[in-house]
C-alpha positions in Angstrom: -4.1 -20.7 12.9 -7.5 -19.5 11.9 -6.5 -15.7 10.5 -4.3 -15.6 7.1 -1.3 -13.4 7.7 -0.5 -10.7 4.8 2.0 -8.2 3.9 2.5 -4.7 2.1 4.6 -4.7 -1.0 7.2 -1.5 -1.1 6.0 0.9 -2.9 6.9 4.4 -1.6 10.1 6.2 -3.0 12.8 4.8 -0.5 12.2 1.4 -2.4 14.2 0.9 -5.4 11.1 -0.6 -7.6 12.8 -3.4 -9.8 14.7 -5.0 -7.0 13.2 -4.4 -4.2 9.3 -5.5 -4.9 10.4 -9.6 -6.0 13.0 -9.8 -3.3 10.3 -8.6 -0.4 7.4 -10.4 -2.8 9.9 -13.6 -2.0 10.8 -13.2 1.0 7.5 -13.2 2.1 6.2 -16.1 0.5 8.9 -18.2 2.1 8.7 -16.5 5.7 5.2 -17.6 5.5 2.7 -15.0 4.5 -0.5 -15.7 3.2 -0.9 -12.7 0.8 0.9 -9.6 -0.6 -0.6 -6.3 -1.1 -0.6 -3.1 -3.0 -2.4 0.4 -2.6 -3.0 3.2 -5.0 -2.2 7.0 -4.5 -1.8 8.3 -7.9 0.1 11.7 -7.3 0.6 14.2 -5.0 -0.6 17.6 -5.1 2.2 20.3 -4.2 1.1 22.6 -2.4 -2.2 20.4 -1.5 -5.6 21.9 -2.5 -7.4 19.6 0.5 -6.5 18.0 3.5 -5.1 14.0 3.1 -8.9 12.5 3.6 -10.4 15.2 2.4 -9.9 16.2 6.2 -9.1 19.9 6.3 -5.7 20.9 7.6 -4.6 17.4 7.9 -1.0 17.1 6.4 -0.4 14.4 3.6 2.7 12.4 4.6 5.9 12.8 2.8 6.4 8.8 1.6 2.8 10.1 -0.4 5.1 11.7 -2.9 6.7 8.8 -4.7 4.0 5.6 -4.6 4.5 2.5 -7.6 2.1 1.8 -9.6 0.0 -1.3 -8.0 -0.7 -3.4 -11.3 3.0 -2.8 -12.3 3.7 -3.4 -8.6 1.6 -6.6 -8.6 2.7 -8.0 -11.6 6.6 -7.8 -9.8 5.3 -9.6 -7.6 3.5 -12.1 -9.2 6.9 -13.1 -11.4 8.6 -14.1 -8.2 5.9 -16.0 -6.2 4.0 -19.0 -6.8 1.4 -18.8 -3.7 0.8 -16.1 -2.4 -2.5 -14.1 -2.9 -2.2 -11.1 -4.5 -4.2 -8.1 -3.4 -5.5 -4.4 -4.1 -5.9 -2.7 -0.6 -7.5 -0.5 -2.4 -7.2 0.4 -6.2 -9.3 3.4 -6.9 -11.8 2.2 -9.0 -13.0 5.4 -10.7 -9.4 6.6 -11.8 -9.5 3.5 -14.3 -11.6 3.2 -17.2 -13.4 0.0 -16.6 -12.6 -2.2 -19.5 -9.0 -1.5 -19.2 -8.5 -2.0 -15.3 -10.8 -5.6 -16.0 -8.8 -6.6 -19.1 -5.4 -6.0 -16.7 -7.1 -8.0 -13.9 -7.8 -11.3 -15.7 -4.3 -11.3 -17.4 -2.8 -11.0 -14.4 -5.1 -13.4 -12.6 -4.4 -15.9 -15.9 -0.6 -14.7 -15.6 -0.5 -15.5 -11.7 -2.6 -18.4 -11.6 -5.6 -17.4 -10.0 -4.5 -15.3 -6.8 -5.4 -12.1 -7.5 -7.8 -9.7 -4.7 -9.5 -6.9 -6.4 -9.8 -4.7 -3.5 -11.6 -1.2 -4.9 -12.9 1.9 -3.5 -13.7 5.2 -4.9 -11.0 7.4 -3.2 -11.5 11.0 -2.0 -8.8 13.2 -3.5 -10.0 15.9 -5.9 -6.7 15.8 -7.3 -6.6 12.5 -8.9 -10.1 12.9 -10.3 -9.1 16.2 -12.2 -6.0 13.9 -13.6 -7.5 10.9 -14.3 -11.2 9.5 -13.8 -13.4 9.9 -16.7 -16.1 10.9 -14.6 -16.5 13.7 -11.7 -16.2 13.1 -8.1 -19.7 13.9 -7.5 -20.5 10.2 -9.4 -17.9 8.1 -7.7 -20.2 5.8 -6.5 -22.0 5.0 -9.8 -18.3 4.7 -11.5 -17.5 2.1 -9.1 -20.8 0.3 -9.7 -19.7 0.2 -13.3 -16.2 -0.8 -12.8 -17.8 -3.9 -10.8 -20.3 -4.2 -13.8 -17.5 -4.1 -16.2 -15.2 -6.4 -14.4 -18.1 -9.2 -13.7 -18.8 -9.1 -17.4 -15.6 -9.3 -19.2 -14.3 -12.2 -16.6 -17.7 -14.0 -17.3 -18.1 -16.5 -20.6 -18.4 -14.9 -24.0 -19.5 -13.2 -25.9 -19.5 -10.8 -23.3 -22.1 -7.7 -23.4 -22.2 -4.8 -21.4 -24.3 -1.3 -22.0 -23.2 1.2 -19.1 -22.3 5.2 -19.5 -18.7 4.5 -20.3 -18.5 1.2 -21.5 -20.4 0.0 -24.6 -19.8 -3.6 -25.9 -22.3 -5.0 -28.2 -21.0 -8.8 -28.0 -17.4 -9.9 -28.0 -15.0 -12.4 -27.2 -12.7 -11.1 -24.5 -9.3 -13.1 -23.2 -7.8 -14.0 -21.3 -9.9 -14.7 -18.3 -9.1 -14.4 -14.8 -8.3 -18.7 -13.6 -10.6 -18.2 -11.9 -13.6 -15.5 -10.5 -11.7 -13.4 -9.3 -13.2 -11.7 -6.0 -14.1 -8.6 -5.4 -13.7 -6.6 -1.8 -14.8 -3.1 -0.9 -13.6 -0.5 1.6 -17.9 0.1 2.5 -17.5 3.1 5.0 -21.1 4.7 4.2 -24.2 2.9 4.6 -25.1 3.5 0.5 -21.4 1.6 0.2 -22.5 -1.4 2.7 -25.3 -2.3 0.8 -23.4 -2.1 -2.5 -20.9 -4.6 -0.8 -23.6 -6.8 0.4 -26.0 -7.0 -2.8 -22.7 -7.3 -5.5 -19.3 -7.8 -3.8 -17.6 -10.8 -2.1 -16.0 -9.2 0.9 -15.4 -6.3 3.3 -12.1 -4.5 3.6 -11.5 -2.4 6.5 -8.6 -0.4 8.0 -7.1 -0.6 11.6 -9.4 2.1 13.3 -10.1 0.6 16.8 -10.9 -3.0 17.9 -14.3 -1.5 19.3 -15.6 0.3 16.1 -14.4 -2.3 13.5 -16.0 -4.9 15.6 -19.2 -2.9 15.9 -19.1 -2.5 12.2 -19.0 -5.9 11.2 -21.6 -7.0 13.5 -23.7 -4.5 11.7 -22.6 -5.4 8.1 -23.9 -8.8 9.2 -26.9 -7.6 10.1 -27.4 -5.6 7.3 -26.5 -9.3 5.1 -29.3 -10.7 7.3 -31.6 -8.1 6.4 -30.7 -8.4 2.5 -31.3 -12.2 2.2 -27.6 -12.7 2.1 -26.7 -16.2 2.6 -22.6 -16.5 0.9 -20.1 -15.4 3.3 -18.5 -12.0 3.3 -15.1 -12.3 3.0 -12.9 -9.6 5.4 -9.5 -8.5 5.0 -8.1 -6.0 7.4 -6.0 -3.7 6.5 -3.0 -2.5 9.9 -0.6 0.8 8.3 1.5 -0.3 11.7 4.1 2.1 12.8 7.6 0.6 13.8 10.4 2.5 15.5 13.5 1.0 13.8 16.2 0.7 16.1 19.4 2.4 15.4 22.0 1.9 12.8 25.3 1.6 14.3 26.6 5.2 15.4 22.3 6.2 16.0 22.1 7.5 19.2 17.9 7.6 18.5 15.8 5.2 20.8 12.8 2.6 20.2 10.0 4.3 22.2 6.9 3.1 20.3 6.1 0.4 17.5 8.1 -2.2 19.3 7.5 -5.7 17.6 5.4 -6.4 20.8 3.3 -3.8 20.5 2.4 -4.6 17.0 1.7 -8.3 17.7 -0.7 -7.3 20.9 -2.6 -5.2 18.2 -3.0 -8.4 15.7 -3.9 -10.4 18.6 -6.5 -8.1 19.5 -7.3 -7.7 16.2 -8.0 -11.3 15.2 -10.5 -12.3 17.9 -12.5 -9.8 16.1 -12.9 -12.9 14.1 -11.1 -11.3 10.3 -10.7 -13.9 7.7 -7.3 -12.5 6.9 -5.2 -9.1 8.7 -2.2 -8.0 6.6 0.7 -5.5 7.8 1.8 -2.5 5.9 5.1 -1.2 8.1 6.4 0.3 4.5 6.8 4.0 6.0 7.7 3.0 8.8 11.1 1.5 7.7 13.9 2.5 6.0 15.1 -0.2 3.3 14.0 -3.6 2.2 16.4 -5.1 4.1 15.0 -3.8 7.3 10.7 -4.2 6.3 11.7 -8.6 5.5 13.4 -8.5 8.6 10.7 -6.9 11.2 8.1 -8.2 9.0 9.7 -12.0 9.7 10.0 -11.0 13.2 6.2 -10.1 13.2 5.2 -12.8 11.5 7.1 -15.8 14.1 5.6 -13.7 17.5 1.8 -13.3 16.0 2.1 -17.1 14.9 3.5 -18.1 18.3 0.8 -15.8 20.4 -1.7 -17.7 18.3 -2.7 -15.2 15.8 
């Protein structure tokens, strides 16, 4: 078994928060996965001002309009496991103020015991910029490069110093720090974000587009790496929002007719001979209780081990 096996935390509003995120956050770890995840969608904008993507005319889902916190979703998690990685997939770097989202990082790191992912990006709705980031969309790239800035500073050895456009520390001691470094991925979808990833992040963390493209694409990352004078690995995580057709409470007369649990494991197969360090599964919208995402995700989990996944 050469690709680590994750899995979405619930999140979304069928979930009942408190229970739900330890009980899936444990039953993961003991069915076997390698890492839990969370995303971020801070709100949703009713009725939208742009398309979901920024994608005109594209709908956003209904399961948008309740999403957990991740941190506060995270640190659930964290209480009720003892190995599993724990992962951002992605938090949206610019919505946090830097020194606050690296100070919550390391303590939860030092909290967790060093298996915390800081997956970021810079997100694309208008909407949560005009509620929460400190700077406009417009400079969402430079407020990521600060947040990574930020974050490689205050998890560094004191006295920590950093001089940015939002973050001013002359010298200071800063605690706790992460167990360990704590590493940082990015989504990288532009070429201006590849070579951000390459020059100052540890890994890549792509979405479930195609075997073809995301194949192409990490060939050329590499490449790019090559070009750069890279020489540490770049970590990949992939990202699959899978779609499973639950099959029918008793007195359903609705049929499975796409998302069987053999579908989704020929699409992790295919998947991993792309070569990705690790693929997690997020089937949260998909399913309809707790109960039912530990159970397909289990079921999941045994056929992609057994096809070699």
């Amino acid at each position: 078994m050469t690709t680590r096996l994750g899995l979405a935390l619930p999140q979304m509003k069928q979930f009942d928060l408190g229970r739900d995120v330890p009980d899936v956050a444990r039953a993961a770890e003991a069915i076997g996965f390698d890492s839990l995840w969370v995303f971020e969608r801070a709100l949703f904008p009713d009725p939208p001002t742009q398309g979901l993507y920024g994608v005109e005319g594209l709908p956003w889902p209904d399961y948008y309009r309740a999403v957990a916190d991740p941190l506060v979703t995270l640190t659930l998690a964290a209480a009720a496991t003892e190995r599993a990685e724990l992962g951002t997939s992605v938090l949206v770097a610019p919505l946090h103020t830097p020194f606050q989202l690296a100070k919550a990082l390391a303590s939860l790191d030092a909290a967790a015991g060093g298996r915390v992912v800081a997956g970021l990006g810079t997100g694309w709705s208008l909407d949560e910029y005009a509620a929460a980031s400190a700077r406009p969309f417009e400079e969402r790239g430079a407020a990521l490069d600060e947040v990574i800035e930020v974050c490689r500073a205050v998890w560094g050895p004191d006295p920590v110093v950093v001089d940015a456009e939002l973050t001013r520390i002359a010298s200071a001691v800063v605690g706790p720090k992460p167990a360990r470094p704590i590493p940082i991925l990015l989504a990288a979808n532009s070429g201006k974000a590849r070579r951000r990833l390459v020059d100052h992040a540890d890994g890549w963390m792509p979405i479930g587009m195609g075997v073809t493209q995301l194949a192409a694409q990490w060939s050329g990352l590499r490449e790019l790496a090559a070009e750069r004078g890279r020489t540490r690995p770049i970590r990949t995580v992939l990202r699959t929002n899978q779609r499973y057709t639950p099959k029918p409470y008793a007195g359903e007369d609705r049929q499975p007719f796409q998302g069987s649990v053999d579908q989704l494991v020929e699409d992790l197969v295919a998947h991993a001979e792309v070569g990705f360090d690790d693929i997690f599964l997020d089937l949260q919208s998909s399913v309809r209780d707790a109960g039912e995402l530990k159970d397909v995700a289990a079921e999941v989990y045994e056929a992609a081990r057994a096809a070699g996944v």
